mmCIF file of C-alpha atoms in Angstrom:
data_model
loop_
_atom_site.group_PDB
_atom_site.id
_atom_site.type_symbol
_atom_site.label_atom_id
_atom_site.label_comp_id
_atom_site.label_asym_id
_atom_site.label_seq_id
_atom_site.Cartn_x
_atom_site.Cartn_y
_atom_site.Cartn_z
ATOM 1 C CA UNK A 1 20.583 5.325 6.773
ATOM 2 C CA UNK A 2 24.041 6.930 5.986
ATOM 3 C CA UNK A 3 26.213 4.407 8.815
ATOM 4 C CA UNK A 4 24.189 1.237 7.518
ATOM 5 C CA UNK A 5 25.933 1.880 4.400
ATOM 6 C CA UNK A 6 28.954 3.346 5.422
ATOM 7 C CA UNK A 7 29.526 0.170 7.305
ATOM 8 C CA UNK A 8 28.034 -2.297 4.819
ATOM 9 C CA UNK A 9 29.053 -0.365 1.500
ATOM 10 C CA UNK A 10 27.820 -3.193 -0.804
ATOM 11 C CA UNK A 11 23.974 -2.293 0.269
ATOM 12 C CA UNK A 12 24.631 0.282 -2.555
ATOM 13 C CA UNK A 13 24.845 -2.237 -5.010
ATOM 14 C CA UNK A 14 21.509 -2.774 -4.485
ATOM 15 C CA UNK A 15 20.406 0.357 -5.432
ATOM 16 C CA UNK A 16 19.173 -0.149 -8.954
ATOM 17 C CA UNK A 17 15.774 -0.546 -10.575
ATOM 18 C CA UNK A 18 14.278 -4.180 -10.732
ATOM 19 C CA UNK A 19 13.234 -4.570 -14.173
ATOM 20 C CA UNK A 20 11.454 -8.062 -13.117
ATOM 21 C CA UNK A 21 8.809 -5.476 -11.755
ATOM 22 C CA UNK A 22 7.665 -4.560 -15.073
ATOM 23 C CA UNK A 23 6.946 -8.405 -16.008
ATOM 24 C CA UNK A 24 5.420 -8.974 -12.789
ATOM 25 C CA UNK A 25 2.884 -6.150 -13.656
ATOM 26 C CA UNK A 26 2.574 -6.999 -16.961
ATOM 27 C CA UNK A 27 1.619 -10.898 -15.745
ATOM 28 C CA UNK A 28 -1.089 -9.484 -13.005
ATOM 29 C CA UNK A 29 -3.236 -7.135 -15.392
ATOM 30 C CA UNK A 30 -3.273 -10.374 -17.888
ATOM 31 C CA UNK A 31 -4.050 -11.974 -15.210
ATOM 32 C CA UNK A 32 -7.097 -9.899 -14.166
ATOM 33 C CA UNK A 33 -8.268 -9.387 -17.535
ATOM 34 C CA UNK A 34 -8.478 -13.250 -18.032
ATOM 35 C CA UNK A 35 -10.628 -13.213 -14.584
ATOM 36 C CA UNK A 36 -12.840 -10.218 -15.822
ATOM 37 C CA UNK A 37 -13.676 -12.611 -18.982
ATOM 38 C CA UNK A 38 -14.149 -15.476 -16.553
ATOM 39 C CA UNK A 39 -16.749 -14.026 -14.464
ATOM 40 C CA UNK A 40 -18.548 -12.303 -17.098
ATOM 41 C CA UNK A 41 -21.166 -15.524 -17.161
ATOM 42 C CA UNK A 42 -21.151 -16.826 -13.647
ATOM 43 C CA UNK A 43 -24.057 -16.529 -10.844
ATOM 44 C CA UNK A 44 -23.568 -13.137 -8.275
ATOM 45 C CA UNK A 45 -22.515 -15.975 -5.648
ATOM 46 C CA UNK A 46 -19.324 -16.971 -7.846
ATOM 47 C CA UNK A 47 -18.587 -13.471 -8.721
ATOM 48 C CA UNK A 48 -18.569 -12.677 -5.375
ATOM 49 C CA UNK A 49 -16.749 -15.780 -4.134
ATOM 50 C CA UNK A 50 -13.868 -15.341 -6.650
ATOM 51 C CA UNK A 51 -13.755 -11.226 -5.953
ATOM 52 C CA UNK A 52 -12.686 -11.761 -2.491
ATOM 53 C CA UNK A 53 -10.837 -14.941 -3.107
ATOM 54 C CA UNK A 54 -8.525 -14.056 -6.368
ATOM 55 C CA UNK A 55 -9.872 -10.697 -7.459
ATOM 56 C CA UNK A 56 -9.089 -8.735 -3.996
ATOM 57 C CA UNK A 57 -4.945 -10.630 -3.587
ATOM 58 C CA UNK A 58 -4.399 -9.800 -6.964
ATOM 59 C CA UNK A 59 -6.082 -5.977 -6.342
ATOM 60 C CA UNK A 60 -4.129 -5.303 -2.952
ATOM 61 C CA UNK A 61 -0.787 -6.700 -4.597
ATOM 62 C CA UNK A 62 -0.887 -4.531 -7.031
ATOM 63 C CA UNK A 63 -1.773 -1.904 -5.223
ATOM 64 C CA UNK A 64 1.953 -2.623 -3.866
ATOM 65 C CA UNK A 65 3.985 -2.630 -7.023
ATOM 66 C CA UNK A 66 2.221 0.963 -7.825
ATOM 67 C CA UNK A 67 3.959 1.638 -4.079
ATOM 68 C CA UNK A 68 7.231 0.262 -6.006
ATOM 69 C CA UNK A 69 6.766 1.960 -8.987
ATOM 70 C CA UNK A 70 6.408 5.469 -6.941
ATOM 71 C CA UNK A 71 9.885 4.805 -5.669
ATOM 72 C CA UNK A 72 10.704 4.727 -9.846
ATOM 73 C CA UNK A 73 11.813 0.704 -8.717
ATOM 74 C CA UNK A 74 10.146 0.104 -12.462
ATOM 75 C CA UNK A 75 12.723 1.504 -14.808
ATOM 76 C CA UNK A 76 14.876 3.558 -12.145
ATOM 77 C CA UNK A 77 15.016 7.653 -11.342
ATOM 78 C CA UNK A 78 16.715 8.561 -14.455
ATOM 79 C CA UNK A 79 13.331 7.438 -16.227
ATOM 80 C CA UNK A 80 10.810 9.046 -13.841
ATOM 81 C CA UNK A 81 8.186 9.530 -16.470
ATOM 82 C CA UNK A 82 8.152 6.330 -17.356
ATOM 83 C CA UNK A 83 7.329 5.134 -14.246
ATOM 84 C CA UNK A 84 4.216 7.492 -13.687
ATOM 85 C CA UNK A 85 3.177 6.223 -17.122
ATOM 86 C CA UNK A 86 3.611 2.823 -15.840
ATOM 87 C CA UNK A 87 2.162 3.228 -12.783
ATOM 88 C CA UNK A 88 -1.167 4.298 -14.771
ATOM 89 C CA UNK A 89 -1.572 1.201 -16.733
ATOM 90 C CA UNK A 90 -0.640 -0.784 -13.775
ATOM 91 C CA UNK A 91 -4.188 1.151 -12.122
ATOM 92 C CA UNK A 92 -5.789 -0.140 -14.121
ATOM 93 C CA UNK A 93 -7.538 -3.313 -13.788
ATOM 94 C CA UNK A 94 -8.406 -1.592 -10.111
ATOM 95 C CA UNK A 95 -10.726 0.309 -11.350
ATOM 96 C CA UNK A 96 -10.231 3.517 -9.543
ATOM 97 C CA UNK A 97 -7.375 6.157 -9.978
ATOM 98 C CA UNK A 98 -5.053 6.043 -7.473
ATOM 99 C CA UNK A 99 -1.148 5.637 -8.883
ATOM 100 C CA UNK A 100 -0.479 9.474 -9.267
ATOM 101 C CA UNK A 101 -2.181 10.868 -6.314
ATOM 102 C CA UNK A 102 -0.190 8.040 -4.188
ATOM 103 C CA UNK A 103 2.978 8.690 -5.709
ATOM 104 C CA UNK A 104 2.730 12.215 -4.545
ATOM 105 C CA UNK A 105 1.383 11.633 -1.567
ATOM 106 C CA UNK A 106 3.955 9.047 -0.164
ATOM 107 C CA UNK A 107 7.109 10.751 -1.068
ATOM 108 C CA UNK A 108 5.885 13.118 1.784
ATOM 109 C CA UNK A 109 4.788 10.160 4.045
ATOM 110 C CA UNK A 110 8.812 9.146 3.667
ATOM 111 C CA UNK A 111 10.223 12.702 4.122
ATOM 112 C CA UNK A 112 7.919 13.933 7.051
ATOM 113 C CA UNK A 113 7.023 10.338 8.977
ATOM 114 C CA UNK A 114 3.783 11.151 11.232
ATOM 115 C CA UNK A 115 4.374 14.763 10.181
ATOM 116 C CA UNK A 116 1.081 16.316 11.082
ATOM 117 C CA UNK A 117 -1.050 17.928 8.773
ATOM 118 C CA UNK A 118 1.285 16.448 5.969
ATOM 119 C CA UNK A 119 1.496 12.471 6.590
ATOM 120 C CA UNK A 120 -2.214 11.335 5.156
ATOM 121 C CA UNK A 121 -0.916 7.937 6.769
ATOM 122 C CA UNK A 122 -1.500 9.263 9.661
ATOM 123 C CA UNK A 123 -5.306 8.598 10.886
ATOM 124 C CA UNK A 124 -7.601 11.645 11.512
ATOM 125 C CA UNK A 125 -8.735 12.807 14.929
ATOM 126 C CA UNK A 126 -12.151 11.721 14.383
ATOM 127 C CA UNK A 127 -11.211 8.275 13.271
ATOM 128 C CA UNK A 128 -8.995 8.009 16.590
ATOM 129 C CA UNK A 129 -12.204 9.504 18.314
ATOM 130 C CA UNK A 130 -14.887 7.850 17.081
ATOM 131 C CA UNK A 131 -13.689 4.305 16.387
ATOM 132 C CA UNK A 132 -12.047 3.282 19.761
ATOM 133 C CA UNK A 133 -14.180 0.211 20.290
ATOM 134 C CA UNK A 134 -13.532 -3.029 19.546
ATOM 135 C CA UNK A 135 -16.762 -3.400 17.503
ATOM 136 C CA UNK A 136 -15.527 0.481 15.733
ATOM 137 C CA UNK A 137 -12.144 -0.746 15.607
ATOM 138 C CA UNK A 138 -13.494 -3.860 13.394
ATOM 139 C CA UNK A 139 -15.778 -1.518 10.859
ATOM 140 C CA UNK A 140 -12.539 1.030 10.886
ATOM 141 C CA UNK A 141 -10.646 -2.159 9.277
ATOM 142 C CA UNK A 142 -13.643 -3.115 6.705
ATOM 143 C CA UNK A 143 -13.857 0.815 5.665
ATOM 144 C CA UNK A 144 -9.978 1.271 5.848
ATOM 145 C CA UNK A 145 -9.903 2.070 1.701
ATOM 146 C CA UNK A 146 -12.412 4.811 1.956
ATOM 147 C CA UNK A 147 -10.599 6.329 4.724
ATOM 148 C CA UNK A 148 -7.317 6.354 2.866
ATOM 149 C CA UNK A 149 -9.263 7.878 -0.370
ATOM 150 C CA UNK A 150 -10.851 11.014 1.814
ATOM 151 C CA UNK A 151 -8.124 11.203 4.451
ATOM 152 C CA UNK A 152 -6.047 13.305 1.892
ATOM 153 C CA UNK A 153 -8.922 15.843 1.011
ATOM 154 C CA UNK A 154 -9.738 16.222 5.179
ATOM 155 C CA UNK A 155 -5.716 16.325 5.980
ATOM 156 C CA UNK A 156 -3.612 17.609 2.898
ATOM 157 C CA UNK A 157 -5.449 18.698 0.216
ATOM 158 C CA UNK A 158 -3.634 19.300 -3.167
ATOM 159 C CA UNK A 159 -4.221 21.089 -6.308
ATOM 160 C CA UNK A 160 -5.378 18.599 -9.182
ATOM 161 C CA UNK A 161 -2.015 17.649 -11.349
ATOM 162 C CA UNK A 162 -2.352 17.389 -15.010
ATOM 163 C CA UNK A 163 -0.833 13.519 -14.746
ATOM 164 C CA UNK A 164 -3.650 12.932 -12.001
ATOM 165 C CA UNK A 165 -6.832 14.343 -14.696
ATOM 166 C CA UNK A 166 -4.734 11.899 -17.120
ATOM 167 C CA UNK A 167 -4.675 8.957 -14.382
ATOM 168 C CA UNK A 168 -8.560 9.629 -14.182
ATOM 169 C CA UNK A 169 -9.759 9.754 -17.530
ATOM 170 C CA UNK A 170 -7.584 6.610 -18.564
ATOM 171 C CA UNK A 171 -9.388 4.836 -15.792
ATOM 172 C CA UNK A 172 -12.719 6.304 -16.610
ATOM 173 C CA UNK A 173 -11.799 4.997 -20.273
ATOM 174 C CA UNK A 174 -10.994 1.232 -18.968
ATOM 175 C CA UNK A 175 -14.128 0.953 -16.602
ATOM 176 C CA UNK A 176 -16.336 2.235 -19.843
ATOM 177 C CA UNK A 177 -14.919 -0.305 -21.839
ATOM 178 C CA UNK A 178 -14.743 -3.380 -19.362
ATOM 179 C CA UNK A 179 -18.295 -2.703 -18.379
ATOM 180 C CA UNK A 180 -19.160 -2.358 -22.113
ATOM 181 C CA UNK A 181 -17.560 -5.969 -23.594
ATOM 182 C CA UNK A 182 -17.881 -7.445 -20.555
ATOM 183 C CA UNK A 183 -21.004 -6.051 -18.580
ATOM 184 C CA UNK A 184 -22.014 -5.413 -15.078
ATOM 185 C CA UNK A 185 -20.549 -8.765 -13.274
ATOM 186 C CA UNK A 186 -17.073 -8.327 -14.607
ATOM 187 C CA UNK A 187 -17.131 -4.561 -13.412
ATOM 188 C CA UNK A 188 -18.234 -5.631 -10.308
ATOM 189 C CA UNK A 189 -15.752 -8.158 -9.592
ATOM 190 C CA UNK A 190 -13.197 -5.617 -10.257
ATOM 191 C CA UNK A 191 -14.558 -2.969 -8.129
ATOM 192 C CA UNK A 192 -15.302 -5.447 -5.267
ATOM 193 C CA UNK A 193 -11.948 -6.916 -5.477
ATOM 194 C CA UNK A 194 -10.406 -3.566 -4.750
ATOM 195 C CA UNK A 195 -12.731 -3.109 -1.739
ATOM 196 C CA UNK A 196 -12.401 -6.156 -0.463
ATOM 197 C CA UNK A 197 -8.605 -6.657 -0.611
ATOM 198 C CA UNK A 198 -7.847 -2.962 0.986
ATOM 199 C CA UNK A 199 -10.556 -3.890 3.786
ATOM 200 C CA UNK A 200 -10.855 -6.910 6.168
ATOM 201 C CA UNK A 201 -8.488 -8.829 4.042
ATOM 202 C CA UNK A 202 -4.956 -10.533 5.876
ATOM 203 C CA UNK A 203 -2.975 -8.666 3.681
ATOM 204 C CA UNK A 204 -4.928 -5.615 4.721
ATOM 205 C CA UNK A 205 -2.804 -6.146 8.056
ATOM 206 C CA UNK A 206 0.253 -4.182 6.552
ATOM 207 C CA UNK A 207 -1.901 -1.030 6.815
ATOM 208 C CA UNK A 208 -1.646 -1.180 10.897
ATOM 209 C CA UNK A 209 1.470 -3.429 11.120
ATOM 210 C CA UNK A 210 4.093 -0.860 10.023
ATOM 211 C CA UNK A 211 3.747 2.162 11.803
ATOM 212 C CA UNK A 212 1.218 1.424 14.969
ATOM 213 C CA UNK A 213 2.656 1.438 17.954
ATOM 214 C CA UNK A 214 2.266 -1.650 20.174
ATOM 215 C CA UNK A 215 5.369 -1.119 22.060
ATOM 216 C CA UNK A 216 6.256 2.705 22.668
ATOM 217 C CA UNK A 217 8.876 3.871 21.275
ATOM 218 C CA UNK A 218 8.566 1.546 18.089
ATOM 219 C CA UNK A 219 7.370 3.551 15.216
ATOM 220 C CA UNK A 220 8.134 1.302 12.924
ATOM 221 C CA UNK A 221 8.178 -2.596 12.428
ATOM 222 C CA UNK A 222 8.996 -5.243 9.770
ATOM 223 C CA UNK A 223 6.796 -8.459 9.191
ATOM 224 C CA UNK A 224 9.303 -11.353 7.957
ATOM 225 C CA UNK A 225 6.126 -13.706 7.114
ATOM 226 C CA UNK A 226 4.692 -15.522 3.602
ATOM 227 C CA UNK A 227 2.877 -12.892 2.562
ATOM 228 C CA UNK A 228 5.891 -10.739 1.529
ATOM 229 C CA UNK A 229 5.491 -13.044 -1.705
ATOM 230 C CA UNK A 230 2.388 -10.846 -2.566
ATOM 231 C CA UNK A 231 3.469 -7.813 -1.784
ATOM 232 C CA UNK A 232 6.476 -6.662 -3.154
ATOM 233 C CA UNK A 233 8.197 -7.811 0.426
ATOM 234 C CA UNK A 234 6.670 -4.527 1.932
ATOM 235 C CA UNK A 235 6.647 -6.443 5.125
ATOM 236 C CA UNK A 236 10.474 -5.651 4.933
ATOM 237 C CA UNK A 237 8.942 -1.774 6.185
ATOM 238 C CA UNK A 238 12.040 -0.789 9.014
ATOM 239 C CA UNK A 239 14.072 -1.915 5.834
ATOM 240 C CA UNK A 240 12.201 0.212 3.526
ATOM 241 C CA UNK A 241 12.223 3.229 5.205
ATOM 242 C CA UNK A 242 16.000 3.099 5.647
ATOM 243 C CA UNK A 243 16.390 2.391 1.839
ATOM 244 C CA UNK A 244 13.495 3.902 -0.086
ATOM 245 C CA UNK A 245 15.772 3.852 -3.521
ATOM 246 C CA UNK A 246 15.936 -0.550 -2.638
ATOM 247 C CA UNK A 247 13.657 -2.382 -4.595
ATOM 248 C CA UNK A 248 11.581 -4.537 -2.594
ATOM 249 C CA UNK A 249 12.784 -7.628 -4.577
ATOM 250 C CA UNK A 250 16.246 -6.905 -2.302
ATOM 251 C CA UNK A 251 15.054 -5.722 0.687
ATOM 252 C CA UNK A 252 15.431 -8.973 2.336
ATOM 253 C CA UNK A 253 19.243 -8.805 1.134
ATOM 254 C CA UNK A 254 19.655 -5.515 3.521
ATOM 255 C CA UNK A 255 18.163 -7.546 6.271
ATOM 256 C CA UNK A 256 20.521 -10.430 5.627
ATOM 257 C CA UNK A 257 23.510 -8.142 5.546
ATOM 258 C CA UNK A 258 23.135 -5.386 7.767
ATOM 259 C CA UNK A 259 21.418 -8.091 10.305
ATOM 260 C CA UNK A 260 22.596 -6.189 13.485
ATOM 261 C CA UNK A 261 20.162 -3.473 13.020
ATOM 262 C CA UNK A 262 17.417 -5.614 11.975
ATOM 263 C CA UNK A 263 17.286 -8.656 13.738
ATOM 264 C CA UNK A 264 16.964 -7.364 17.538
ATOM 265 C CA UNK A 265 13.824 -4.749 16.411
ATOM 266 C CA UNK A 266 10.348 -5.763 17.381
ATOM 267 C CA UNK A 267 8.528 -7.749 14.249
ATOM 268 C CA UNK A 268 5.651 -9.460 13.109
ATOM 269 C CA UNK A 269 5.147 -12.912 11.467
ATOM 270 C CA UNK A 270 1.492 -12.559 10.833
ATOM 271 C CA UNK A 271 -0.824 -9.728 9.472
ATOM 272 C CA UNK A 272 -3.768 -11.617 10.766
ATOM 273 C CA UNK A 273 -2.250 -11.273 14.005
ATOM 274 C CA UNK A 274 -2.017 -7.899 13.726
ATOM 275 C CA UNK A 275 -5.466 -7.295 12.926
ATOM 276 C CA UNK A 276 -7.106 -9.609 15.688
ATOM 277 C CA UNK A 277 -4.778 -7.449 18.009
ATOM 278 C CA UNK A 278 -5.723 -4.327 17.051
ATOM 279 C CA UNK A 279 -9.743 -5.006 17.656
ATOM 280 C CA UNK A 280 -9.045 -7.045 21.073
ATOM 281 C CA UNK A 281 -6.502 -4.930 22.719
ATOM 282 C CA UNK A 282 -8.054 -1.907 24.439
ATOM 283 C CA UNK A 283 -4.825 0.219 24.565
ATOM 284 C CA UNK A 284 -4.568 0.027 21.098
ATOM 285 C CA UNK A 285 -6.877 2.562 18.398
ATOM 286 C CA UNK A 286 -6.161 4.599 14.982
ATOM 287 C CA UNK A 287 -4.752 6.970 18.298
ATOM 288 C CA UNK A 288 -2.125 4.642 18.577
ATOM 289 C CA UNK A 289 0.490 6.440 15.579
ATOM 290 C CA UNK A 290 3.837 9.002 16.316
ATOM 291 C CA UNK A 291 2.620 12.356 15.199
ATOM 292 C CA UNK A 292 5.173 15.331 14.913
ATOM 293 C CA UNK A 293 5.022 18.621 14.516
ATOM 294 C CA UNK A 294 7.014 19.634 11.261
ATOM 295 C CA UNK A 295 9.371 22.754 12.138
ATOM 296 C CA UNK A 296 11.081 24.516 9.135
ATOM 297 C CA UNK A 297 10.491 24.437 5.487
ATOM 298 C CA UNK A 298 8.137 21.596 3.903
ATOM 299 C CA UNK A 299 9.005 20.677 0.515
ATOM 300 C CA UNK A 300 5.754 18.869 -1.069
ATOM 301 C CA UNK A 301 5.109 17.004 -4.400
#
């Protein structure tokens, strides 16, 4: 926001890409790949065990850095391309193309916040229908990636970008060849990893924790807990949104300095909480998000 840093000028020091990122990502696909060689051999038990234990943390955090790499956090705005390109191999060891289509997708989620019809964030009206239960409300968490896959097609549909058919058949080219050297088990773990980490997962809390409302007139809140140290400190989200072009490695920085903004706001300090909170408390349902509707001239990716 333009008076946090016309007050606090030296937030715009912060505004520079964190090449650290690009390590980070590099570490996590070794990472993975090791794990895909791991559980190549091991009984369906095992595979499963370590899909949802390592597999899906290592899945939904990197799921996070392609949300830093969208903001060009990777090698900064002056190298945009390389950052798409970037994003793409950091897809990969997900298994299912995503980093494009996000990219384009959130820039509009940051310009047009609970815009309707635009903001895929925002849940449909059959999901705030239909799963208003507490029993729904817990299968809406376990489902919550295939929602976020078709809510764009059902909201916001887009034409097909030529870096999104590229995005697709380098992941189609992966998944051949990890299934190939590696075989069914290591594919799986990969696939179920990505399920299971975007789904009833404590870091799947983020989803609902930044922009549901469980005290009107707070759109959106910040979780200060230890699970910012898997995700890219997207917990920092009141922060983010007021400094999209701040890495998330010094998001906590703008907290610490502009702390009069931040400090009074309603937050979280657990994303387990959140989700037990959101299936017991009746007042709450994918209902429960600001929607707005967008006057003027929309400018899309």
């Amino acid at each position: 926001m333009i008076h946090y840093s016309a007050k606090h000028p030296e937030i715009k020091a912060l505004m520079k890409p964190d090449y650290n990122l690009v390590w980070v990502v590099v570490l996590m696909v070794l990472a993975q790949l090791t794990a895909f060689y791991l559980v190549k051999d091991l009984d369906w038990k095992w595979v499963v065990f370590w899909a949802y234990v390592f597999g899906s943390c290592i899945s939904h955090s990197m799921t996070l850095a392609i949300h830093e790499i969208s903001h060009n956090s990777a090698f900064g705005n002056s190298k945009a391309m390389w950052n798409r390109w970037f994003g793409i191999f950091a897809n990969l060891p997900i298994g299912l193309p995503y980093s494009i289509s996000f990219k384009r997708y959130h820039m509009d989620h940051h310009r047009y916040l609970g815009g309707d019809g635009i903001d895929v964030d925002i849940p449909t009206n059959f999901e705030g229908w239909f799963f208003c239960t507490r029993f729904r409300k817990f299968i809406w968490i376990v489902l919550q990636p295939f929602f976020y896959a078709i809510r764009p097609l059902c909201i916001n549909p887009k034409p097909i970008s030529r870096l999104e058919i590229i995005n697709l058949l380098a992941q189609l080219a992966f998944d051949v060849v990890v299934y190939y050297l590696l075989g069914v088990k290591s594919m799986f773990y990969m696939l179920a990893g990505s399920v299971l980490g975007l789904g009833l997962h404590p870091i799947s809390g983020h989803f609902i924790a930044e922009h549901y409302m469980f005290l009107k007139g707070h759109e959106t809140y910040s979780y200060y807990g230890p699970l910012n140290l898997l995700t890219f400190n997207v917990g920092y989200h009141n922060e983010h949104h007021d400094f999209p072009n701040i890495p998330g490695k010094s998001l906590p920085l703008v907290k610490k300095i502009a702390a009069e903004y931040y400090d009074n706001l309603p937050q979280y300090n657990s994303w387990i909480k959140v989700l037990y909170d959101f299936v017991m408390d009746d007042t709450i349902s994918p209902y429960s998000r600001m929607k707005r509707k967008l006057k003027g001239e929309v400018k899309q990716d």
